[in-house]
Short mmCIF file of C-alpha atoms in Angstrom, two decimals:
data_model
loop_
_atom_site.label_atom_id
_atom_site.label_comp_id
_atom_site.label_asym_id
_atom_site.label_seq_id
_atom_site.Cartn_x
_atom_site.Cartn_y
_atom_site.Cartn_z
CA UNK A 297 -119.04 15.92 49.21
CA UNK A 298 -122.58 15.62 47.98
CA UNK A 299 -123.91 13.34 45.29
CA UNK A 300 -126.70 13.85 42.83
CA UNK A 301 -128.82 10.79 42.11
CA UNK A 302 -130.85 10.79 38.92
CA UNK A 303 -133.28 8.14 37.79
CA UNK A 304 -133.80 8.43 34.01
CA UNK A 305 -137.00 6.43 34.08
CA UNK A 306 -138.48 8.80 36.69
CA UNK A 307 -137.50 11.84 34.59
CA UNK A 308 -139.13 10.28 31.54
CA UNK A 309 -142.31 9.55 33.50
CA UNK A 310 -142.38 13.15 34.82
CA UNK A 311 -141.97 14.54 31.32
CA UNK A 312 -144.79 12.30 30.13
CA UNK A 313 -147.05 13.48 32.97
CA UNK A 314 -146.24 17.17 32.32
CA UNK A 315 -147.01 16.68 28.65
CA UNK A 316 -150.49 15.49 29.64
CA UNK A 317 -150.83 18.59 31.86
CA UNK A 318 -149.90 20.69 28.86
CA UNK A 319 -152.63 19.00 26.86
CA UNK A 320 -155.14 19.90 29.59
CA UNK A 321 -154.04 23.55 29.60
CA UNK A 322 -154.35 23.72 25.82
CA UNK A 323 -157.85 22.27 26.02
CA UNK A 324 -158.80 24.94 28.64
CA UNK A 325 -157.38 27.74 26.49
CA UNK A 326 -159.36 26.49 23.53
CA UNK A 327 -162.54 26.42 25.59
CA UNK A 328 -161.89 30.01 26.82
CA UNK A 329 -160.96 31.33 23.39
CA UNK A 330 -164.51 32.22 22.39
CA UNK A 331 -165.16 34.33 25.46
CA UNK A 332 -161.74 36.02 25.56
CA UNK A 333 -160.87 36.54 21.93
CA UNK A 334 -163.96 38.64 21.19
CA UNK A 335 -166.38 40.73 23.32
CA UNK A 336 -169.96 41.42 22.42
CA UNK A 337 -170.68 44.84 20.95
CA UNK A 338 -171.51 47.40 23.72
CA UNK A 339 -174.70 49.43 24.02
CA UNK A 340 -174.80 52.97 22.66
CA UNK A 341 -174.06 54.65 26.03
CA UNK A 342 -170.52 55.70 27.13
CA UNK A 343 -170.37 53.42 30.22
CA UNK A 344 -171.03 50.24 28.20
CA UNK A 345 -168.40 51.25 25.70
CA UNK A 346 -165.80 51.79 28.47
CA UNK A 347 -166.55 48.40 30.11
CA UNK A 348 -166.30 46.60 26.77
CA UNK A 349 -162.94 48.24 26.11
CA UNK A 350 -161.58 47.09 29.51
CA UNK A 351 -162.84 43.50 28.99
CA UNK A 352 -161.33 43.39 25.51
CA UNK A 353 -157.96 44.49 26.91
CA UNK A 354 -158.10 41.74 29.60
CA UNK A 355 -159.06 39.11 27.00
CA UNK A 356 -156.16 40.08 24.78
CA UNK A 357 -153.80 39.96 27.78
CA UNK A 358 -155.12 36.47 28.73
CA UNK A 359 -154.60 35.18 25.20
CA UNK A 360 -151.01 36.47 25.14
CA UNK A 361 -150.24 35.09 28.59
CA UNK A 362 -151.73 31.68 27.83
CA UNK A 363 -149.68 31.47 24.60
CA UNK A 364 -146.50 32.28 26.56
CA UNK A 365 -147.40 29.71 29.24
CA UNK A 366 -148.01 27.01 26.61
CA UNK A 367 -144.69 27.78 24.93
CA UNK A 368 -142.84 27.70 28.27
CA UNK A 369 -144.52 24.44 29.24
CA UNK A 370 -143.61 22.78 25.93
CA UNK A 371 -139.99 23.92 26.27
CA UNK A 372 -139.84 22.63 29.87
CA UNK A 373 -141.23 19.24 28.82
CA UNK A 374 -138.65 19.02 26.03
CA UNK A 375 -135.85 19.91 28.44
CA UNK A 376 -137.01 17.40 31.03
CA UNK A 377 -137.35 14.63 28.43
CA UNK A 378 -133.94 15.45 27.00
CA UNK A 379 -132.41 15.31 30.48
CA UNK A 380 -133.86 11.84 30.98
CA UNK A 381 -132.42 10.67 27.66
CA UNK A 382 -129.06 12.21 28.50
CA UNK A 383 -128.96 10.56 31.91
CA UNK A 384 -129.99 7.21 30.36
CA UNK A 385 -127.26 7.45 27.74
CA UNK A 386 -124.75 8.40 30.43
CA UNK A 387 -125.82 5.43 32.55
CA UNK A 388 -125.53 3.06 29.56
CA UNK A 389 -122.01 4.30 28.85
CA UNK A 390 -121.08 3.96 32.51
CA UNK A 391 -122.62 0.47 32.72
CA UNK A 392 -120.81 -0.74 29.60
CA UNK A 393 -117.58 0.66 30.94
CA UNK A 394 -118.10 -1.09 34.26
CA UNK A 395 -119.00 -4.37 32.51
CA UNK A 396 -115.89 -4.14 30.34
CA UNK A 397 -113.78 -3.35 33.38
CA UNK A 398 -115.34 -6.26 35.28
CA UNK A 399 -114.71 -8.61 32.34
CA UNK A 400 -111.10 -7.47 32.15
CA UNK A 401 -110.66 -8.15 35.86
CA UNK A 402 -112.24 -11.60 35.52
CA UNK A 403 -109.96 -12.45 32.61
CA UNK A 404 -106.90 -11.32 34.54
CA UNK A 405 -107.90 -13.37 37.60
CA UNK A 406 -108.59 -16.49 35.47
CA UNK A 407 -105.30 -16.03 33.65
CA UNK A 408 -103.45 -15.89 36.98
CA UNK A 409 -105.27 -19.00 38.26
CA UNK A 410 -104.77 -20.99 35.05
CA UNK A 411 -101.17 -19.99 34.33
CA UNK A 412 -99.49 -22.83 36.33
CA UNK A 413 -101.57 -25.66 34.79
CA UNK A 414 -101.39 -24.11 31.32
CA UNK A 415 -97.61 -24.05 31.62
CA UNK A 416 -97.23 -27.55 33.10
CA UNK A 417 -100.13 -29.47 31.53
CA UNK A 418 -101.24 -27.38 28.57
CA UNK A 419 -104.79 -26.91 29.87
CA UNK A 420 -106.51 -24.50 32.27
CA UNK A 421 -107.59 -25.19 35.82
CA UNK A 422 -110.97 -23.47 35.30
CA UNK A 423 -112.66 -22.60 32.03
CA UNK A 424 -113.88 -24.07 28.75
CA UNK A 425 -111.50 -25.47 26.17
CA UNK A 426 -111.02 -23.64 22.88
CA UNK A 427 -112.86 -24.92 19.81
CA UNK A 428 -110.92 -26.59 17.01
CA UNK A 429 -109.83 -24.64 13.95
CA UNK A 430 -108.75 -25.56 10.43
CA UNK A 431 -105.12 -25.34 11.57
CA UNK A 432 -105.73 -27.24 14.82
CA UNK A 433 -108.95 -29.24 14.33
CA UNK A 434 -109.23 -30.97 17.69
CA UNK A 435 -111.12 -29.19 20.46
CA UNK A 436 -108.98 -28.26 23.46
CA UNK A 437 -109.65 -29.86 26.86
CA UNK A 438 -111.67 -28.01 29.47
CA UNK A 439 -110.42 -26.99 32.90
CA UNK A 440 -109.02 -29.65 35.20
CA UNK A 441 -111.53 -28.67 37.88
CA UNK A 442 -114.36 -27.14 35.88
CA UNK A 443 -115.08 -26.48 32.22
CA UNK A 444 -116.40 -28.05 29.03
CA UNK A 445 -114.24 -29.42 26.25
CA UNK A 446 -113.97 -27.45 23.03
CA UNK A 447 -115.91 -28.46 19.92
CA UNK A 448 -114.03 -30.25 17.15
CA UNK A 449 -113.58 -28.45 13.84
CA UNK A 450 -116.07 -29.34 11.08
CA UNK A 451 -114.11 -29.98 7.93
CA UNK A 452 -115.24 -28.63 4.57
CA UNK A 453 -112.61 -30.21 2.31
CA UNK A 454 -113.39 -33.66 0.85
CA UNK A 455 -111.67 -36.54 2.60
CA UNK A 456 -110.81 -34.53 5.73
CA UNK A 457 -112.14 -35.95 9.00
CA UNK A 458 -113.82 -33.78 11.60
CA UNK A 459 -111.85 -32.79 14.67
CA UNK A 460 -112.35 -34.60 17.95
CA UNK A 461 -114.11 -32.89 20.84
CA UNK A 462 -112.07 -31.80 23.82
CA UNK A 463 -112.31 -33.70 27.11
CA UNK A 464 -113.65 -32.25 30.34
CA UNK A 465 -111.78 -32.46 33.63
CA UNK A 466 -113.48 -33.09 36.97
CA UNK A 467 -116.76 -31.34 36.15
CA UNK A 468 -117.99 -30.52 32.66
CA UNK A 469 -119.20 -31.98 29.40
CA UNK A 470 -117.06 -33.25 26.56
CA UNK A 471 -116.96 -31.23 23.36
CA UNK A 472 -118.87 -32.38 20.29
CA UNK A 473 -116.91 -33.94 17.47
CA UNK A 474 -116.70 -32.02 14.22
CA UNK A 475 -118.47 -33.06 11.02
CA UNK A 476 -116.31 -34.77 8.44
CA UNK A 477 -115.89 -33.53 4.90
CA UNK A 478 -117.18 -35.46 1.90
CA UNK A 479 -116.38 -39.18 2.24
CA UNK A 480 -114.69 -38.58 5.59
CA UNK A 481 -115.47 -39.55 9.16
CA UNK A 482 -116.79 -37.28 11.86
CA UNK A 483 -114.67 -36.62 14.92
CA UNK A 484 -115.17 -38.47 18.18
CA UNK A 485 -116.89 -36.64 21.03
CA UNK A 486 -114.86 -35.58 24.04
CA UNK A 487 -115.00 -37.39 27.37
CA UNK A 488 -117.30 -36.02 30.06
CA UNK A 489 -116.12 -35.01 33.52
CA UNK A 490 -114.89 -37.58 36.03
CA UNK A 491 -117.35 -36.37 38.66
CA UNK A 492 -120.18 -34.92 36.56
CA UNK A 493 -120.90 -34.25 32.91
CA UNK A 494 -121.78 -35.99 29.68
CA UNK A 495 -119.69 -37.28 26.80
CA UNK A 496 -119.76 -35.11 23.71
CA UNK A 497 -121.60 -36.49 20.66
CA UNK A 498 -119.62 -37.77 17.69
CA UNK A 499 -119.52 -35.58 14.62
CA UNK A 500 -121.61 -36.55 11.61
CA UNK A 501 -119.86 -38.84 9.17
CA UNK A 502 -119.99 -38.60 5.40
CA UNK A 503 -118.43 -42.03 4.91
CA UNK A 504 -120.25 -44.30 2.48
CA UNK A 505 -118.19 -47.27 3.67
CA UNK A 506 -115.28 -47.95 5.98
CA UNK A 507 -112.76 -50.73 6.51
CA UNK A 508 -110.73 -51.96 9.46
CA UNK A 509 -108.00 -54.64 9.47
CA UNK A 510 -108.62 -58.23 10.55
CA UNK A 511 -106.10 -60.36 12.38
CA UNK A 512 -106.23 -64.15 12.15
CA UNK A 513 -105.56 -66.34 15.17
CA UNK A 514 -105.67 -69.79 13.64
CA UNK A 515 -109.17 -70.10 12.18
CA UNK A 516 -110.56 -67.22 14.23
CA UNK A 517 -110.65 -63.60 13.08
CA UNK A 518 -110.20 -60.71 15.51
CA UNK A 519 -110.66 -56.97 15.14
CA UNK A 520 -109.53 -54.10 17.38
CA UNK A 521 -112.37 -52.36 19.24
CA UNK A 522 -112.53 -49.62 21.88
CA UNK A 523 -115.58 -49.49 24.17
CA UNK A 524 -116.57 -46.27 25.94
CA UNK A 525 -113.20 -44.66 25.33
CA UNK A 526 -111.24 -47.60 26.70
CA UNK A 527 -108.17 -49.20 25.09
CA UNK A 528 -108.45 -50.86 21.69
CA UNK A 529 -108.52 -54.61 22.34
CA UNK A 530 -108.96 -57.60 19.98
CA UNK A 531 -112.44 -59.11 19.89
CA UNK A 532 -113.26 -62.38 18.12
CA UNK A 533 -115.55 -61.79 15.13
CA UNK A 534 -118.52 -64.13 15.57
CA UNK A 535 -121.27 -64.25 12.96
CA UNK A 536 -122.99 -66.97 14.99
CA UNK A 537 -124.08 -64.67 17.82
CA UNK A 538 -125.44 -61.18 18.50
CA UNK A 539 -123.93 -58.54 20.73
CA UNK A 540 -120.55 -57.43 22.04
CA UNK A 541 -119.19 -59.09 25.19
CA UNK A 542 -116.08 -57.65 26.82
CA UNK A 543 -114.46 -57.89 30.29
CA UNK A 544 -114.95 -54.87 32.53
CA UNK A 545 -111.22 -54.18 32.75
CA UNK A 546 -111.08 -53.56 28.97
CA UNK A 547 -113.61 -50.72 28.84
CA UNK A 548 -113.54 -47.03 29.73
CA UNK A 549 -115.28 -46.56 33.07
CA UNK A 550 -115.80 -42.77 32.90
CA UNK A 551 -119.42 -41.79 32.24
CA UNK A 552 -120.41 -45.44 31.82
CA UNK A 553 -123.70 -44.82 33.57
CA UNK A 554 -125.92 -47.38 35.26
CA UNK A 555 -126.45 -50.94 33.96
CA UNK A 556 -129.63 -51.67 32.06
CA UNK A 557 -129.67 -55.46 32.34
CA UNK A 558 -128.12 -58.39 34.24
CA UNK A 559 -127.79 -61.64 32.31
CA UNK A 560 -126.03 -64.92 31.65
CA UNK A 561 -124.72 -66.23 28.31
CA UNK A 562 -122.70 -69.19 27.05
CA UNK A 563 -121.17 -69.59 23.58
CA UNK A 564 -120.96 -73.39 23.52
CA UNK A 565 -117.31 -73.83 24.46
CA UNK A 566 -118.12 -74.80 28.04
CA UNK A 567 -117.78 -71.39 29.72
CA UNK A 568 -120.62 -69.25 31.03
CA UNK A 569 -120.52 -65.50 31.56
CA UNK A 570 -122.45 -63.28 33.94
CA UNK A 571 -122.71 -59.81 32.42
CA UNK A 572 -124.19 -56.36 32.85
CA UNK A 573 -125.46 -54.38 29.87
CA UNK A 574 -124.55 -50.71 29.52
CA UNK A 575 -125.16 -48.13 26.80
CA UNK A 576 -121.78 -47.03 25.49
CA UNK A 577 -120.13 -45.95 22.21
CA UNK A 578 -118.01 -48.46 20.29
CA UNK A 579 -115.03 -47.30 18.23
CA UNK A 580 -113.65 -49.53 15.46
CA UNK A 581 -111.04 -46.97 14.44
CA UNK A 582 -110.72 -45.17 11.10
CA UNK A 583 -113.58 -42.86 12.10
CA UNK A 584 -116.03 -45.76 12.57
CA UNK A 585 -117.71 -44.78 15.84
CA UNK A 586 -121.17 -45.88 16.94
CA UNK A 587 -123.73 -43.96 18.91
CA UNK A 588 -124.18 -45.22 22.50
CA UNK A 589 -125.51 -48.77 22.10
CA UNK A 590 -126.02 -51.80 24.40
CA UNK A 591 -122.76 -53.59 25.18
CA UNK A 592 -122.36 -56.53 27.55
CA UNK A 593 -119.68 -56.21 30.21
CA UNK A 594 -118.49 -59.51 31.66
CA UNK A 595 -118.18 -59.52 35.43
CA UNK A 596 -117.71 -63.26 36.11
CA UNK A 597 -116.70 -66.43 34.22
CA UNK A 598 -117.98 -69.87 35.20
CA UNK A 599 -116.79 -73.27 33.88
CA UNK A 600 -119.67 -75.40 32.57
CA UNK A 601 -117.53 -78.39 31.56
CA UNK A 602 -114.02 -79.77 31.85
CA UNK A 603 -113.28 -78.32 28.43
CA UNK A 604 -114.46 -74.92 29.63
CA UNK A 605 -112.31 -75.18 32.73
CA UNK A 606 -109.32 -75.96 30.54
CA UNK A 607 -110.00 -72.91 28.39
CA UNK A 608 -110.24 -70.72 31.48
CA UNK A 609 -106.97 -72.07 32.88
CA UNK A 610 -105.15 -71.47 29.60
CA UNK A 611 -106.66 -68.02 29.11
CA UNK A 612 -108.10 -68.98 25.72
CA UNK A 613 -111.79 -68.51 26.46
CA UNK A 614 -112.33 -66.16 23.51
CA UNK A 615 -110.11 -67.94 20.96
CA UNK A 616 -107.37 -65.34 20.91
CA UNK A 617 -109.53 -62.31 21.58
CA UNK A 618 -110.39 -60.43 24.74
CA UNK A 619 -114.11 -60.78 24.09
CA UNK A 620 -116.76 -61.51 21.46
CA UNK A 621 -118.01 -59.26 18.65
CA UNK A 622 -121.29 -60.93 17.71
CA UNK A 623 -122.45 -59.49 14.37
CA UNK A 624 -125.33 -61.81 13.43
CA UNK A 625 -128.84 -60.62 12.66
CA UNK A 626 -131.15 -63.55 13.56
CA UNK A 627 -128.76 -65.21 16.00
CA UNK A 628 -129.00 -65.12 19.79
CA UNK A 629 -126.80 -63.25 22.23
CA UNK A 630 -126.74 -60.76 25.09
CA UNK A 631 -127.56 -57.74 22.85
CA UNK A 632 -128.01 -56.70 19.23
CA UNK A 633 -125.11 -56.19 16.83
CA UNK A 634 -123.30 -52.94 17.56
CA UNK A 635 -122.78 -52.49 13.80
CA UNK A 636 -126.39 -51.32 13.55
CA UNK A 637 -125.50 -48.33 15.77
CA UNK A 638 -123.08 -46.91 13.18
CA UNK A 639 -124.25 -43.91 11.18
CA UNK A 640 -126.05 -44.80 7.95
CA UNK A 641 -125.19 -46.17 5.45
CA UNK A 642 -122.40 -47.79 7.48
CA UNK A 643 -125.02 -49.64 9.55
CA UNK A 644 -126.49 -51.52 6.58
CA UNK A 645 -124.16 -54.48 6.97
CA UNK A 646 -120.61 -55.78 7.18
CA UNK A 647 -118.35 -57.68 4.78
CA UNK A 648 -116.03 -60.26 6.38
CA UNK A 649 -113.03 -60.86 4.12
CA UNK A 650 -110.69 -63.22 5.93
CA UNK A 651 -108.45 -63.88 2.89
CA UNK A 652 -108.14 -60.11 2.40
CA UNK A 653 -107.76 -59.53 6.16
CA UNK A 654 -110.36 -56.77 6.59
CA UNK A 655 -113.91 -55.93 7.63
CA UNK A 656 -115.87 -53.45 5.53
CA UNK A 657 -118.93 -51.63 6.88
CA UNK A 658 -121.70 -50.31 4.64
CA UNK A 659 -123.50 -51.65 1.58
CA UNK A 660 -122.22 -54.84 -0.05
CA UNK A 661 -119.47 -53.80 -2.49
CA UNK A 662 -119.34 -57.13 -4.35
CA UNK A 663 -121.72 -59.29 -6.41
CA UNK A 664 -122.61 -62.69 -5.03
CA UNK A 665 -125.26 -65.26 -4.16
CA UNK A 666 -127.68 -64.26 -1.41
CA UNK A 667 -129.59 -66.43 1.04
CA UNK A 668 -132.21 -65.33 3.57
CA UNK A 669 -131.21 -65.41 7.22
CA UNK A 670 -127.97 -64.31 8.85
CA UNK A 671 -126.57 -66.51 10.26
CA UNK A 672 -129.45 -69.00 10.63
CA UNK A 673 -130.52 -70.14 7.17
CA UNK A 674 -131.47 -73.23 5.14
CA UNK A 675 -129.10 -75.10 2.82
CA UNK A 676 -129.09 -78.17 0.63
CA UNK A 677 -126.06 -80.28 1.52
CA UNK A 678 -124.44 -83.10 -0.41
CA UNK A 679 -122.00 -85.60 1.12
CA UNK A 680 -119.55 -87.34 -1.25
CA UNK A 681 -121.75 -86.74 -4.27
CA UNK A 682 -124.81 -88.35 -2.62
CA UNK A 683 -128.35 -87.01 -2.59
CA UNK A 684 -129.08 -83.39 -1.68
CA UNK A 685 -130.56 -83.04 1.79
CA UNK A 686 -132.08 -79.93 3.34
CA UNK A 687 -130.58 -78.76 6.62
CA UNK A 688 -130.98 -75.83 8.97
CA UNK A 689 -127.54 -74.27 9.30
CA UNK A 690 -125.68 -71.71 11.38
CA UNK A 691 -123.12 -69.85 9.26
CA UNK A 692 -120.70 -69.33 12.11
CA UNK A 693 -117.30 -67.69 11.72
CA UNK A 694 -116.60 -68.47 15.37
CA UNK A 695 -117.67 -72.10 15.12
CA UNK A 696 -114.19 -73.58 14.64
CA UNK A 697 -114.44 -76.61 12.28
CA UNK A 698 -118.23 -76.70 12.68
CA UNK A 699 -120.60 -79.65 12.89
CA UNK A 700 -122.67 -81.85 10.57
CA UNK A 701 -126.01 -83.51 11.39
CA UNK A 702 -125.78 -87.28 11.71
CA UNK A 703 -129.20 -87.53 10.02
CA UNK A 704 -127.77 -86.67 6.59
CA UNK A 705 -124.98 -89.25 6.73
CA UNK A 706 -125.47 -92.70 5.20
CA UNK A 707 -122.71 -94.27 7.28
CA UNK A 708 -124.55 -94.46 10.58
CA UNK A 709 -121.95 -92.27 12.32
CA UNK A 710 -123.43 -90.33 15.25
CA UNK A 711 -120.43 -88.67 16.90
CA UNK A 712 -116.80 -87.71 16.48
CA UNK A 713 -115.17 -85.94 13.55
CA UNK A 714 -116.21 -86.69 9.99
CA UNK A 715 -113.56 -88.92 8.37
CA UNK A 716 -110.80 -87.23 6.40
CA UNK A 717 -111.40 -87.26 2.65
CA UNK A 718 -115.13 -86.58 2.93
CA UNK A 719 -116.38 -83.98 0.44
CA UNK A 720 -119.05 -81.59 1.66
CA UNK A 721 -120.90 -79.50 -0.94
CA UNK A 722 -123.31 -76.74 0.09
CA UNK A 723 -126.05 -75.29 -2.14
CA UNK A 724 -128.80 -72.72 -1.78
CA UNK A 725 -132.05 -74.18 -0.54
CA UNK A 726 -134.07 -75.52 -3.47
CA UNK A 727 -132.28 -73.52 -6.18
CA UNK A 728 -129.30 -75.90 -6.44
CA UNK A 729 -126.91 -72.96 -6.76
CA UNK A 730 -123.49 -73.99 -5.39
CA UNK A 731 -122.17 -71.85 -2.54
CA UNK A 732 -119.00 -73.63 -1.43
CA UNK A 733 -117.48 -77.10 -0.99
CA UNK A 734 -114.42 -78.64 0.62
CA UNK A 735 -112.84 -81.96 1.48
CA UNK A 736 -112.12 -82.76 5.12
CA UNK A 737 -108.64 -83.47 6.46
CA UNK A 738 -107.27 -84.91 9.68
CA UNK A 739 -107.00 -81.40 11.12
CA UNK A 740 -110.05 -79.83 9.51
CA UNK A 741 -113.24 -81.81 9.87
CA UNK A 742 -116.65 -81.02 11.40
CA UNK A 743 -118.01 -82.90 14.39
CA UNK A 744 -120.94 -85.24 13.80
CA UNK A 745 -123.85 -84.25 16.03
CA UNK A 746 -127.58 -84.79 16.23
CA UNK A 747 -128.47 -81.09 15.96
CA UNK A 748 -128.29 -78.50 13.20
CA UNK A 749 -125.37 -77.90 10.89
CA UNK A 750 -122.66 -75.39 11.83
CA UNK A 751 -120.52 -74.30 8.91
CA UNK A 752 -117.58 -73.26 11.07
CA UNK A 753 -114.91 -71.10 9.48
CA UNK A 754 -114.77 -72.83 6.07
CA UNK A 755 -116.97 -70.51 3.95
CA UNK A 756 -115.15 -67.47 5.36
CA UNK A 757 -111.76 -68.99 4.57
CA UNK A 758 -112.77 -69.37 0.90
CA UNK A 759 -113.83 -65.77 0.26
CA UNK A 760 -115.73 -62.65 1.38
CA UNK A 761 -119.11 -63.12 3.04
CA UNK A 762 -121.47 -60.17 3.52
CA UNK A 763 -124.07 -59.87 6.30
CA UNK A 764 -126.99 -57.50 5.73
CA UNK A 765 -129.24 -56.37 8.60
CA UNK A 766 -132.27 -56.07 6.34
CA UNK A 767 -134.92 -57.25 6.93
CA UNK A 768 -134.61 -56.38 10.61
CA UNK A 769 -134.22 -59.39 12.87
CA UNK A 770 -133.68 -61.76 9.92
CA UNK A 771 -131.02 -60.39 7.62
CA UNK A 772 -129.40 -61.95 4.56
CA UNK A 773 -126.00 -63.42 3.77
CA UNK A 774 -124.24 -63.00 0.43
CA UNK A 775 -121.40 -65.29 -0.60
CA UNK A 776 -119.19 -62.97 -2.65
CA UNK A 777 -116.93 -65.63 -4.18
#
């Protein structure tokens, strides 16, 4: 059996070259037209007349032959060019057929490979996960061995959250979360591969504000938080510090990346913590998910006092929580507040409503009295109706019963708890606008110290307090009661 090989591009080039030859022939015929189309008039003798007749016959024959040759050449060029086009079209059809056949074979092979894991686990062994739809908004997971997670569905209806991105398996990137509808949260991004890959980005949120429940453990408030896809664990809400501190066993370890900082921090209860900072997303629930932001992962606890040792032995280092959620603006801590990594306007601030048992992220929803500095600010304080005295104060939700400077007392007391029955009234600095007041009891009284004032939990127990992160690094606090 013999085979004919045709190269359409070569046929096209040949036709193009022959066309140029045809142009050359036409130019030659035009140049010869003058000498072949007409012969000069002969002399009067018979011989000249006979020669002229012969030459005229040859010229006419040349003109006819050249016209036939030009027509044949043009037809040949057209045929050759048409053959090239025909072969090219035939090759395109054959190639598309082969590609379709190859794709069909690939699909059949993948289907055979993925069938067992699809049946048993509901996900393929190899291949990308399907994107979310209106009926099933969450992206499907990628292949166990290789494949990216599907993209979450972007909602269009108001109040409908975006779908979550699908997770990758061993190798692959997580799917992107879908965009939320009006006044709805975006979906969380899918987890990246165990061996290689990146986490999918969270979907855009259209939330103007968002709330999460608070739990009270005595005088301390806790809120559930998930770090880097780990379990949701209670963290103690602390306005007196900055940054999130959490033990390493409470975070998701996949795609955590490399640490950015090694440090040491103590919160004043007699326990020190050695930590590593990582960039990781923080999820408060209800669609309130931050972009990757610095979080501090505790790797070792150290007792700094007998009180601290006692707290470590009783497992009460974080006052009922698994870690610390420091949400101050001008406080100190291992990192900045993770609230600022929420999507705007959720990152403007946070309302702590302990009587109402919730946190609300976003702009301040209530009217109130505002002071500059969050939590470090200046107050005028009055003890038992005495003179107003200016103090530097730390408005500290995690400060237990707090502390009072001995310098503003007229009793000479320098240590220990303030006696029960003492009335403490707090005003804005210089404006004499009352903020809050209370009378101490045997079980609720600040410690007398030589340093600055610490409000402890009392202002938060009386009503909502809002922390704003503007201006950056200073902030404001609004007493909304």
